[in-house]
Short mmCIF file of C-alpha atoms in Angstrom, two decimals:
data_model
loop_
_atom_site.label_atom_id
_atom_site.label_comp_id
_atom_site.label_asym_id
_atom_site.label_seq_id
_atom_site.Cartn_x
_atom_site.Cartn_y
_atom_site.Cartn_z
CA UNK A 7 126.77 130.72 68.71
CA UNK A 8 123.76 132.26 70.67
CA UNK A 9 120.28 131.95 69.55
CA UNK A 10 120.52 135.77 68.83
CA UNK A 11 123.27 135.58 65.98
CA UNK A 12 120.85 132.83 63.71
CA UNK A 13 120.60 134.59 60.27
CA UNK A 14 116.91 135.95 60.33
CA UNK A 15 117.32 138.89 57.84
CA UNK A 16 119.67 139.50 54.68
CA UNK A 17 121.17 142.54 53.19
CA UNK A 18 122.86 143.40 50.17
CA UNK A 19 126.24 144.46 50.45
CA UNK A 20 125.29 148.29 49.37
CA UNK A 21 122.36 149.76 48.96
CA UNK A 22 121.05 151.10 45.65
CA UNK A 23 121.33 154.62 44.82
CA UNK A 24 117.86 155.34 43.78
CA UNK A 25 114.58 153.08 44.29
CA UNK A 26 114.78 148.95 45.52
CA UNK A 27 116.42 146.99 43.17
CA UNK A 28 114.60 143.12 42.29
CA UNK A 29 117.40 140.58 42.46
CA UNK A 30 117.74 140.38 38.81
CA UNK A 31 118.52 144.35 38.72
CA UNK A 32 120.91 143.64 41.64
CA UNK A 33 123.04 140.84 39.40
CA UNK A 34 122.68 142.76 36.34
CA UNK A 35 124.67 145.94 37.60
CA UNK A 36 127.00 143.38 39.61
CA UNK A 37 127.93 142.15 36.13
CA UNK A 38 129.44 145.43 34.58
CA UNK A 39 132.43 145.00 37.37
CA UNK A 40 135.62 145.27 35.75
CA UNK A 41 136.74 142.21 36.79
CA UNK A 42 136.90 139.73 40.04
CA UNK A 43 134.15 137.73 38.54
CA UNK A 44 132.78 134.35 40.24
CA UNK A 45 133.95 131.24 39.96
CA UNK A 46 136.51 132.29 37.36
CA UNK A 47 138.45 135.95 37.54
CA UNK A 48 139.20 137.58 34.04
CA UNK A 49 142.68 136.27 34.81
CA UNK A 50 141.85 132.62 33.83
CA UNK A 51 142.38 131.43 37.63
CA UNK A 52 139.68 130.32 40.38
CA UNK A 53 138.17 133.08 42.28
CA UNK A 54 136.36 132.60 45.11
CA UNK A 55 134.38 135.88 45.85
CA UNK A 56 132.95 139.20 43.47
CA UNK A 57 134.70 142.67 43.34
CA UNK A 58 132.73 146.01 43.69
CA UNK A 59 134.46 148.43 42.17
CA UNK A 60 134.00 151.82 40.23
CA UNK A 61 132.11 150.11 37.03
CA UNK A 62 129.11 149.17 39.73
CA UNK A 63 129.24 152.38 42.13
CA UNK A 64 126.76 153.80 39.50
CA UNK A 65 124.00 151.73 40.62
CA UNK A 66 124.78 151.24 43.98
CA UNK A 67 126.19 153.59 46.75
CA UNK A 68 129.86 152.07 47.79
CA UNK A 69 130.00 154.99 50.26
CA UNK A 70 130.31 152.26 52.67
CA UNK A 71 129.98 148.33 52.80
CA UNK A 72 126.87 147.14 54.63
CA UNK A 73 126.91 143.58 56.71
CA UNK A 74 124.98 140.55 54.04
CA UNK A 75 123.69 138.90 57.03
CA UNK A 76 123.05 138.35 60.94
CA UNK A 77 126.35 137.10 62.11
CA UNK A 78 129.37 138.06 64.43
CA UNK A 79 132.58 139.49 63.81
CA UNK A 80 135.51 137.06 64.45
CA UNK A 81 138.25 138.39 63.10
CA UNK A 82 140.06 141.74 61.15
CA UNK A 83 142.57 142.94 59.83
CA UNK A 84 143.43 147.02 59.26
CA UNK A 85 146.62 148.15 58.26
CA UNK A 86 147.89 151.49 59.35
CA UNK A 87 148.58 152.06 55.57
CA UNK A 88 148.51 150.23 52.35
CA UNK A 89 151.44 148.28 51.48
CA UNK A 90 152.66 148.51 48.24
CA UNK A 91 154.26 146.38 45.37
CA UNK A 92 156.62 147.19 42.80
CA UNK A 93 155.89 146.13 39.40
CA UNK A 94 158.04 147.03 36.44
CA UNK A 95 157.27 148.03 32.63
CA UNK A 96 158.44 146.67 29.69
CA UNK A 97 161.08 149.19 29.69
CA UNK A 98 162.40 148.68 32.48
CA UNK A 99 160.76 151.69 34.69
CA UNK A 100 159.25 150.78 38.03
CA UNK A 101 156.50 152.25 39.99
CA UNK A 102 154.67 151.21 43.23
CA UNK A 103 151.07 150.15 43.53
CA UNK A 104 149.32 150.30 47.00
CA UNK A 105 147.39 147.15 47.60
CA UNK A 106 144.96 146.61 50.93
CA UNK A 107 144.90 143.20 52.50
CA UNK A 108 142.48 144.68 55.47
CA UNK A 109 139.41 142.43 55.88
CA UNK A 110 136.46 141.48 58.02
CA UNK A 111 135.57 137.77 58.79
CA UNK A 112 131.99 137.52 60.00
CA UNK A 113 130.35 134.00 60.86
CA UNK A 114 126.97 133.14 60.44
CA UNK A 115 124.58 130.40 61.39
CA UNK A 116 121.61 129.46 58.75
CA UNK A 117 118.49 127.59 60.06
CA UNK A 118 115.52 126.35 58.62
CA UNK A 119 112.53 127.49 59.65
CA UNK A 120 111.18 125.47 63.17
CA UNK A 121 108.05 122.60 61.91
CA UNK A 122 104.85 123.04 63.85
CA UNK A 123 104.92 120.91 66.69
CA UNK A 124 101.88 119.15 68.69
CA UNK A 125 101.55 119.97 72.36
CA UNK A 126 103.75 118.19 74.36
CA UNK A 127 105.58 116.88 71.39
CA UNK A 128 109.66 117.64 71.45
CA UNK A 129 110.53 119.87 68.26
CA UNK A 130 112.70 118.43 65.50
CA UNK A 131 115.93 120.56 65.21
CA UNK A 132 115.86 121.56 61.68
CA UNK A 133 119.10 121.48 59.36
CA UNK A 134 121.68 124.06 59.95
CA UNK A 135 124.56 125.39 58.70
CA UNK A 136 127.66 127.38 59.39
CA UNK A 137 128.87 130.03 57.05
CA UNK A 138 131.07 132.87 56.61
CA UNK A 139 131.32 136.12 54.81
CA UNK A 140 134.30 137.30 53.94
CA UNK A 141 135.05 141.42 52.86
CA UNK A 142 138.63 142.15 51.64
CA UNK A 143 140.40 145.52 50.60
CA UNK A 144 139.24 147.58 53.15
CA UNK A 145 139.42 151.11 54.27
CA UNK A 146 142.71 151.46 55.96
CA UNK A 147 143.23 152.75 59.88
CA UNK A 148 145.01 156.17 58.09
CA UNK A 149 141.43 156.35 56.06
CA UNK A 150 139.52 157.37 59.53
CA UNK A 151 141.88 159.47 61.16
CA UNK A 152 141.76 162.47 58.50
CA UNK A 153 139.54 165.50 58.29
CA UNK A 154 135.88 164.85 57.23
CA UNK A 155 136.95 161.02 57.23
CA UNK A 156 133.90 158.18 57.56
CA UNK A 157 133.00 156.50 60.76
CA UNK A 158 134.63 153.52 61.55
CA UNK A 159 132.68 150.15 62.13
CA UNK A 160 132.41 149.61 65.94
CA UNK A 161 134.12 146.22 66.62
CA UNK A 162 137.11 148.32 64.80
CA UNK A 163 138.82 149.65 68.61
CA UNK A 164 136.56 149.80 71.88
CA UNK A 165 133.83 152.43 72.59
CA UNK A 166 135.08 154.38 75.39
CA UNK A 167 133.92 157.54 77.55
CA UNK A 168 134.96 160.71 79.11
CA UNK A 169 133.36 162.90 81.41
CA UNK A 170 132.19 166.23 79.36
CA UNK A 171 134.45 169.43 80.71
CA UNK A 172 131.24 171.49 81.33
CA UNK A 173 129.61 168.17 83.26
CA UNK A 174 132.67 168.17 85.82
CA UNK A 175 130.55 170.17 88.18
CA UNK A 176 129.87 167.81 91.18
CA UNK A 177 132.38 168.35 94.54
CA UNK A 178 134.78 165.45 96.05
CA UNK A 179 132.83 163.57 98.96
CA UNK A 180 134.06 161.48 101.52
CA UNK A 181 135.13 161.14 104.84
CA UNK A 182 136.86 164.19 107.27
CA UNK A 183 139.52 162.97 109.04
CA UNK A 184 140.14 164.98 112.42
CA UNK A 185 143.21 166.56 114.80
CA UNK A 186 140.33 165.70 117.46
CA UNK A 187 136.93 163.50 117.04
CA UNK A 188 133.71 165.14 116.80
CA UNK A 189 134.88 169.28 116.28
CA UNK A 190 138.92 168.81 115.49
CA UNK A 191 140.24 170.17 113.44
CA UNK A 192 139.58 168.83 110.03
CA UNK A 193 143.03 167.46 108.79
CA UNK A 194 142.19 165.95 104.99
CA UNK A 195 139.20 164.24 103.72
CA UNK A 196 139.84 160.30 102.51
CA UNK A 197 137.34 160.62 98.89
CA UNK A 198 134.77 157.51 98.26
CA UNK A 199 135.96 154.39 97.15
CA UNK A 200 139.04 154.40 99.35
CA UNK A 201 139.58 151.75 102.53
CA UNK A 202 141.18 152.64 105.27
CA UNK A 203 142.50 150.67 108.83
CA UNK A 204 141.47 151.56 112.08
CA UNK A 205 142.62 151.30 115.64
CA UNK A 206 141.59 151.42 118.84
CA UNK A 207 138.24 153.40 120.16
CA UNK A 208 138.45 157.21 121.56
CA UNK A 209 138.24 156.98 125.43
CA UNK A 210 136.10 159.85 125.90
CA UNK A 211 133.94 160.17 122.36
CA UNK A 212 132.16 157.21 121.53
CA UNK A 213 132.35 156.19 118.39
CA UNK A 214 135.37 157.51 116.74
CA UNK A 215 138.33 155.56 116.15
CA UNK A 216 142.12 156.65 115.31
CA UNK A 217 143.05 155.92 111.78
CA UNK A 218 145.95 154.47 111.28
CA UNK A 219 146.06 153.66 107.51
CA UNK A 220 144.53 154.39 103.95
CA UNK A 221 145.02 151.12 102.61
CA UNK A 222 143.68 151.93 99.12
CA UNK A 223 143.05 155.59 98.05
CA UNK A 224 144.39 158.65 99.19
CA UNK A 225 144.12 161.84 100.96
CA UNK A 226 143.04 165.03 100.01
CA UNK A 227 145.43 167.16 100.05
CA UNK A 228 148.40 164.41 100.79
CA UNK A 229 149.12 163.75 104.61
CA UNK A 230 151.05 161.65 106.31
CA UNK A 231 148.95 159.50 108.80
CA UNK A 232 150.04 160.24 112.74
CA UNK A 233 148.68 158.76 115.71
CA UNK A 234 146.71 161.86 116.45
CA UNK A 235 144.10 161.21 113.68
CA UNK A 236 140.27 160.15 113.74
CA UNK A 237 137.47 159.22 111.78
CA UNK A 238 133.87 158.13 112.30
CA UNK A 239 133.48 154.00 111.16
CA UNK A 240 129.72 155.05 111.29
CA UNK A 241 129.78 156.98 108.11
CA UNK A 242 131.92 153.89 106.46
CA UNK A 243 131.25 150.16 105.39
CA UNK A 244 132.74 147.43 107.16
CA UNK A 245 134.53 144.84 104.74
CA UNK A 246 135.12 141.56 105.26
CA UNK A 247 138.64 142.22 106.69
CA UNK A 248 138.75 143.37 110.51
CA UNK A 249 139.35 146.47 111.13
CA UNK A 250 139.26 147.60 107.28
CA UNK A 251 136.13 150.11 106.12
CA UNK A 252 135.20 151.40 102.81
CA UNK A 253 134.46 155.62 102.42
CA UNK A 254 131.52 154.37 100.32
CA UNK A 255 127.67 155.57 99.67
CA UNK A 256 127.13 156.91 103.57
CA UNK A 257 130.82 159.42 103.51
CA UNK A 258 129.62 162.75 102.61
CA UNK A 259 131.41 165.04 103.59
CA UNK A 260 132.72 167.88 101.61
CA UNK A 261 135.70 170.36 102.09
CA UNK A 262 135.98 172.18 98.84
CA UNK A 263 139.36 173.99 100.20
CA UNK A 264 141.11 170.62 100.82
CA UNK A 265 139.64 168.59 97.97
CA UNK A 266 138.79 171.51 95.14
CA UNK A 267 138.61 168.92 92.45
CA UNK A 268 135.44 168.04 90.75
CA UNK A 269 134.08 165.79 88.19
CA UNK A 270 131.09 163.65 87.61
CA UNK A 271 128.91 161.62 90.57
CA UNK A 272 128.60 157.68 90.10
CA UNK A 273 125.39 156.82 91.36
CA UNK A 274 124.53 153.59 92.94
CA UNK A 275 121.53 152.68 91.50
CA UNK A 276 121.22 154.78 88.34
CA UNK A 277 117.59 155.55 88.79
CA UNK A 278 117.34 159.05 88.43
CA UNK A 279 116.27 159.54 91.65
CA UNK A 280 117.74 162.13 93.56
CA UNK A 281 118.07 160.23 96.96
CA UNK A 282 119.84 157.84 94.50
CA UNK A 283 123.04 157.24 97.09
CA UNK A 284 126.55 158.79 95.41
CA UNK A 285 129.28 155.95 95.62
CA UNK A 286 132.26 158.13 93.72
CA UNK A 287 133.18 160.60 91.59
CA UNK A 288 135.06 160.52 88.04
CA UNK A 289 137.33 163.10 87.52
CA UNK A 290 137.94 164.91 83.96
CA UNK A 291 140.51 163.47 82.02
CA UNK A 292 139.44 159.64 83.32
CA UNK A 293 138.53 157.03 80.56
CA UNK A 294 136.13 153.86 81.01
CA UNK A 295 134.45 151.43 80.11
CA UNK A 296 130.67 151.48 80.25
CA UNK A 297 128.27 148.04 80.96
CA UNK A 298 124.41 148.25 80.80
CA UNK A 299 121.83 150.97 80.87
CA UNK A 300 119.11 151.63 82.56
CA UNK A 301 118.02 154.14 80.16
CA UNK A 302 119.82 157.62 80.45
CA UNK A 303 122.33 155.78 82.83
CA UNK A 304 125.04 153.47 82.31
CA UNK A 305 126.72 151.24 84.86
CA UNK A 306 130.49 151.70 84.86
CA UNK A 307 132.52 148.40 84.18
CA UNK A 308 136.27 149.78 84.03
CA UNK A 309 137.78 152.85 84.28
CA UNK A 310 141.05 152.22 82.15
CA UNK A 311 143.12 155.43 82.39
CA UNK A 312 143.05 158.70 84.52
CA UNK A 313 143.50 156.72 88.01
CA UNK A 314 146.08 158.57 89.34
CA UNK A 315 143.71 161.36 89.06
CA UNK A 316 142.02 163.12 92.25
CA UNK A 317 139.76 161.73 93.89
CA UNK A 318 141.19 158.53 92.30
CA UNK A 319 143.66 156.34 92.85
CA UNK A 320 145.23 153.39 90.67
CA UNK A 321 144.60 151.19 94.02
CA UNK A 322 140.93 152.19 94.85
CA UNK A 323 139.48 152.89 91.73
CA UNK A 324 137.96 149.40 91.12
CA UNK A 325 136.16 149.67 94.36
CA UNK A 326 133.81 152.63 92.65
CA UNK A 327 131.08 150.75 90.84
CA UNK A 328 127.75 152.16 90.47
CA UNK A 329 125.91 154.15 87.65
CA UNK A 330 126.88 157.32 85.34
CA UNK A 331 124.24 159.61 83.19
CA UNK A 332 125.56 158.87 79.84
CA UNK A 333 124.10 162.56 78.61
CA UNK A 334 127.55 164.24 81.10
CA UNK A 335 129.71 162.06 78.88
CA UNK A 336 131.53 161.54 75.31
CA UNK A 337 132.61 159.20 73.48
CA UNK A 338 135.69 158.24 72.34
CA UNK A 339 137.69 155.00 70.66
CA UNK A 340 140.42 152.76 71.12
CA UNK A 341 142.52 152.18 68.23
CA UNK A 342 142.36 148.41 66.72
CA UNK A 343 145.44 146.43 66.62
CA UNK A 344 146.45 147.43 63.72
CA UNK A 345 148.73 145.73 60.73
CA UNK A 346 147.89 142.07 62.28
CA UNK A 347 144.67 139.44 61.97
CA UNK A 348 143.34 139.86 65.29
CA UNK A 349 140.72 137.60 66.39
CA UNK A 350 138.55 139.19 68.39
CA UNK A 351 138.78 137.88 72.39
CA UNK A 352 134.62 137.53 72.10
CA UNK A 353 132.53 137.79 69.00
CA UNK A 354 131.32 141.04 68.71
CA UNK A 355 127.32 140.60 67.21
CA UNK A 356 126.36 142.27 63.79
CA UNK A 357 123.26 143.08 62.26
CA UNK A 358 122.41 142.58 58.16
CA UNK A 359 122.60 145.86 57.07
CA UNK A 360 125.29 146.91 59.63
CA UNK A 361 128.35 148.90 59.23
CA UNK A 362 131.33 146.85 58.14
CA UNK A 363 133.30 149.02 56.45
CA UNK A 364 134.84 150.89 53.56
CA UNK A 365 136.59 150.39 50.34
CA UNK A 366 140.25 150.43 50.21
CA UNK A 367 142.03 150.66 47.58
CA UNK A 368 143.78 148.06 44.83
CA UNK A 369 146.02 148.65 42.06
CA UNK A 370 146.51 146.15 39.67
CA UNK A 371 149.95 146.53 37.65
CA UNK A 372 147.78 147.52 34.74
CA UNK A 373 146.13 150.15 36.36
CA UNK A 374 147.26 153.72 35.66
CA UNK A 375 145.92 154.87 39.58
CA UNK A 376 144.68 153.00 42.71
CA UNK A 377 141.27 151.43 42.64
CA UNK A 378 138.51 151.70 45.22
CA UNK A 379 137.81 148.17 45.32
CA UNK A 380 135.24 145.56 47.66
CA UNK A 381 136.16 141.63 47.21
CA UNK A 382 133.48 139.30 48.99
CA UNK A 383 133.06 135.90 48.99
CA UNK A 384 130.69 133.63 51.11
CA UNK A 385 131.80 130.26 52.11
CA UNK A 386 131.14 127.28 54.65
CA UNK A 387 133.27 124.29 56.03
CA UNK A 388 130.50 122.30 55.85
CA UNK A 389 128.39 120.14 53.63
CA UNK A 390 126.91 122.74 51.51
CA UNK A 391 124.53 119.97 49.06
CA UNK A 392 124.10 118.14 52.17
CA UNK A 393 122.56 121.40 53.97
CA UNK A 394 120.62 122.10 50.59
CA UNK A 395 119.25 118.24 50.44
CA UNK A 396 118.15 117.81 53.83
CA UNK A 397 116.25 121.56 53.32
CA UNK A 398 114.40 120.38 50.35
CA UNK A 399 113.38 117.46 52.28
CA UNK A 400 112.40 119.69 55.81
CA UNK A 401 110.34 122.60 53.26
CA UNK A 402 107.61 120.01 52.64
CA UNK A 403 106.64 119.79 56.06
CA UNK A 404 106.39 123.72 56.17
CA UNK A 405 103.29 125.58 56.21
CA UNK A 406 102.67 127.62 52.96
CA UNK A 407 102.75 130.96 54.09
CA UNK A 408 106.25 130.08 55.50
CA UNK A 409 107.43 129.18 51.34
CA UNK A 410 109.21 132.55 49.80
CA UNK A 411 110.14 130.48 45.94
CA UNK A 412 107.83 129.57 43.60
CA UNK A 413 108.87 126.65 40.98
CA UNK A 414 108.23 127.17 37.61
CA UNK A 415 108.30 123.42 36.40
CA UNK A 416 110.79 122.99 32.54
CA UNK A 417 108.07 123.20 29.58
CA UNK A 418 105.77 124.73 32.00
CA UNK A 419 106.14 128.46 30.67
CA UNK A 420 106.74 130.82 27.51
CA UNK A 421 108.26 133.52 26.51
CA UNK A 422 106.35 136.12 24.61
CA UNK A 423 107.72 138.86 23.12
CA UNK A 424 106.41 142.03 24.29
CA UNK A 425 103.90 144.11 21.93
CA UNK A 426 101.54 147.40 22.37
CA UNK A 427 98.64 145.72 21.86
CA UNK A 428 99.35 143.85 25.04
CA UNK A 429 97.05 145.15 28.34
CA UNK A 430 94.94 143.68 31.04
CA UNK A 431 92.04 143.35 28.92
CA UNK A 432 94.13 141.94 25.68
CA UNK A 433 96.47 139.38 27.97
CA UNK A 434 98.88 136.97 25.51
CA UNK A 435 97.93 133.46 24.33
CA UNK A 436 99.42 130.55 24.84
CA UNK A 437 98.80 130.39 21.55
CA UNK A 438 101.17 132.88 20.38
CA UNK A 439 104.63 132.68 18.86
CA UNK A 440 106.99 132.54 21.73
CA UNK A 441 109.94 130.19 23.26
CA UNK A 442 109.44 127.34 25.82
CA UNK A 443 111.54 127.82 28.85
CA UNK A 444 113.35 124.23 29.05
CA UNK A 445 114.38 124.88 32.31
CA UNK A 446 113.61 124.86 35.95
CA UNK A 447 112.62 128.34 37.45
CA UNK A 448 113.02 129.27 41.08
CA UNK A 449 111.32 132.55 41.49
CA UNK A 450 110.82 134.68 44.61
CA UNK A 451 107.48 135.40 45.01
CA UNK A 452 108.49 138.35 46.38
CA UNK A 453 109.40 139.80 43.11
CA UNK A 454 105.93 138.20 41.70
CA UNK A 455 104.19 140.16 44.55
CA UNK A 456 106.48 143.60 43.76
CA UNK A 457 105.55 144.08 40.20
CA UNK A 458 103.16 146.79 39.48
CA UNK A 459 99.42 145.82 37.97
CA UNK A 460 100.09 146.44 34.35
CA UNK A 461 103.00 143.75 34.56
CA UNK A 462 100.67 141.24 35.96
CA UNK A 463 98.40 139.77 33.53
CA UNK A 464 96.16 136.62 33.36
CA UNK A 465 94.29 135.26 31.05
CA UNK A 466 90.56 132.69 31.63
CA UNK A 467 90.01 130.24 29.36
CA UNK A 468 87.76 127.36 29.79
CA UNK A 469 88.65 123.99 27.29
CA UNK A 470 85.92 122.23 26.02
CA UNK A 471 85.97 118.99 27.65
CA UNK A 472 86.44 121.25 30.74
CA UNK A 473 84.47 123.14 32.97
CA UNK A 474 86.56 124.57 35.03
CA UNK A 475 88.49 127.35 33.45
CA UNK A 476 92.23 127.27 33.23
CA UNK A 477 94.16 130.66 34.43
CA UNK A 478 97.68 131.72 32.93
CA UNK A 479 99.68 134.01 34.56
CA UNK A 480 101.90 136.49 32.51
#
């Protein structure tokens, strides 16, 4: 896993509906789920995640299920639709209950923050771990295929492009070829990104050669080749075969009446520029695959369908590679291989926060309808307590600021209860009736830092064999 996908920011699963919820808000609405409880389910039987469903969606929105963490996306599953099971009543009846087993697998690598290191001193790797998150009863493939239906997540099917119909406005180039060299008659013209084969020299007109074969590409309109047809090498590329040139960045020549097609230029260099040379032209109805940008240019990687369309050919059309301004194109999306885990061929990289996907729906044979319903679960294959040891151990070399928990030592605080009388200038007393916490607290100091000023109160006092004074936090 690349330095990239390290876990450097979390997210809850959904955000809250109104206002930023502390952590204890966040487990307190988690808690009025119906069921799917952790480590125990309502059933009696080990369960090994939480369930979202519609007793939470009034604190949180569920209108889609956010990423908990930087990661990548190793494997899915969508079915086309929800399978069903057939349960029967006590009397008998039956009925069928849809059910969604689509999920998202997402690994994630945890590491503890780097020690400072002395110059030229080799840094300690701190501990690490390897986890995943797990989100079951997804949105099915049916669920984003109706009207107003959600977005799906993009590792779901491939991002692929089409030239815009009112962007197909730049003519075919390439090379003439000629009854006669220099003012023949012009024959057909052989579009860029074809190779052709040529023969022997003219006699009389240097430079021109007879063509005798389009090796990849075609002509436009479709001719057969005869011995009494030329082009000019000059205009072409020589490739490392002898004899064999490419109609590449230098053919441009135009001859709207025998090549009438249009579509979008592919630019060599996707600058912007102009003088930026033109290596092909992608027709309308041609998909692809896009690479990098350069800004408002992508470079083309594949063009996947539409390569039997003029100018193109299924034989030449790898040979086109250059830029394409992504503003002349849309978008469109493969479909996912659906009803199947498929691991993904390469990880595709996630953010926290990040689109994963939607709830499906679940119907327990109790259930009178289907339930919109989010399992997740977080697990590793590793040593968990090891993980947590060895990060105890590496925090105390840490520099403060880099420490997010405060430790609130057993017998170290008290609860009060709240009364009116209590402000900033009338703080509680140590001294007053309350409960010792016998416990441990782990705090974020996060949440310390988040409270507003009338929830953070201290009190001074000095004790008399004492002179410093001693300061309690409330």
């Amino acid at each position: 896993m690349s330095d990239t996908t390290k876990v450097k920011n979390w997210s809850f699963p959904f955000k809250p509906k109104a206002g930023k919820l502390d952590p204890i808000q966040h487990l307190t609405a988690m808690a009025q789920a119906s069921g799917g409880y952790y480590p125990v389910g309502a059933n009696g039987q080990w369960h090994g995640g939480v369930h979202f469903d519609g007793n939470t969606e009034a604190v949180f929105d569920q209108s889609q299920v956010c990423c908990i963490a930087d990661g990548e996306v190793i494997a899915y599953r969508i079915d086309t639709r929800h399978p069903e099971s057939q349960y029967f009543t006590s009397t008998g009846a039956s009925f069928n209950a849809v059910f969604s087993r689509s999920f998202v697998l997402v690994k994630h690598h945890l590491e503890a923050p780097a020690k400072p290191t002395a110059a030229g001193t080799a840094p300690e790797p701190p501990p690490s771990l390897t986890f995943f998150s797990l989100y079951m009863h997804l949105l099915n493939w049916e669920g984003y295929t109706g009207t107003n239906a959600p977005n799906p997540p993009a590792f779901l099917g491939e991002a692929l492009y089409k030239v815009k119909a009112d962007k197909a406005t730049d003519p075919v180039r390439g090379l003439r070829i000629r009854a006669e060299p220099r003012t023949g008659r012009v024959v057909a013209l052989i579009p860029k990104g074809s190779k052709v084969r040529v023969g022997d020299a003219h006699p009389i007109h240097s430079g021109w050669y007879r063509l005798l074969a389009v090796v990849e590409g075609r002509t436009l309109p479709a001719v057969a080749i005869t011995e009494n047809m030329w082009v000019f090498p000059g205009e072409m590329e020589q490739t490392a075969e002898a004899g064999i040139f490419l109609v590449g960045e230098r053919a441009n020549d135009q001859e709207p009446t025998l090549a009438p097609e249009k579509g979008l230029n592919v630019r060599k260099n996707g600058n912007g520029r102009r003088d930026d040379p033109i290596v092909g032209v992608l027709p309308l109805g041609a998909t692809f695959r896009l690479e990098s940008s350069t800004g408002t240019y992508c470079k083309l990687k594949e063009i996947v369908d539409g390569k039997d369309i003029a100018p193109l050919s299924p034989d030449s059309a790898g040979n086109i590679q250059g830029f394409v301004h992504l503003g002349s194109l849309e978008s469109t999306r493969s479909a996912p291989e659906p009803n199947k885990v498929y691991v993904l061929p390469t990880p595709h990289p996630i953010k926290a926060g990040e689109l994963i996907g939607h709830l499906g729906h679940y119907q327990n044979e109790n259930d009178r309808s289907p339930q919109r319903l989010l399992h997740l679960e977080v697990f590793s294959c590793e040593d968990v307590p090891a993980f947590i040891a060895k990060s105890q151990a590496w925090a105390a070399g840490l520099p403060d600021e880099q420490k997010t928990l405060l430790k609130v030592h057993k017998n170290a605080s008290k609860l009060i209860p709240h009364r009116d009388d209590i402000n900033a200038s009338n703080p509680p007393k140590i001294s007053d009736a309350g409960t010792t916490v016998g416990v441990d607290l782990i705090i974020p100091q996060s949440l310390l830092d988040g409270l507003p000023a009338d929830s953070k109160l201290q009190e001074n006092t000095t004790l008399p064999s004492s002179a410093t004074p001693t300061t309690t936090r409330w």
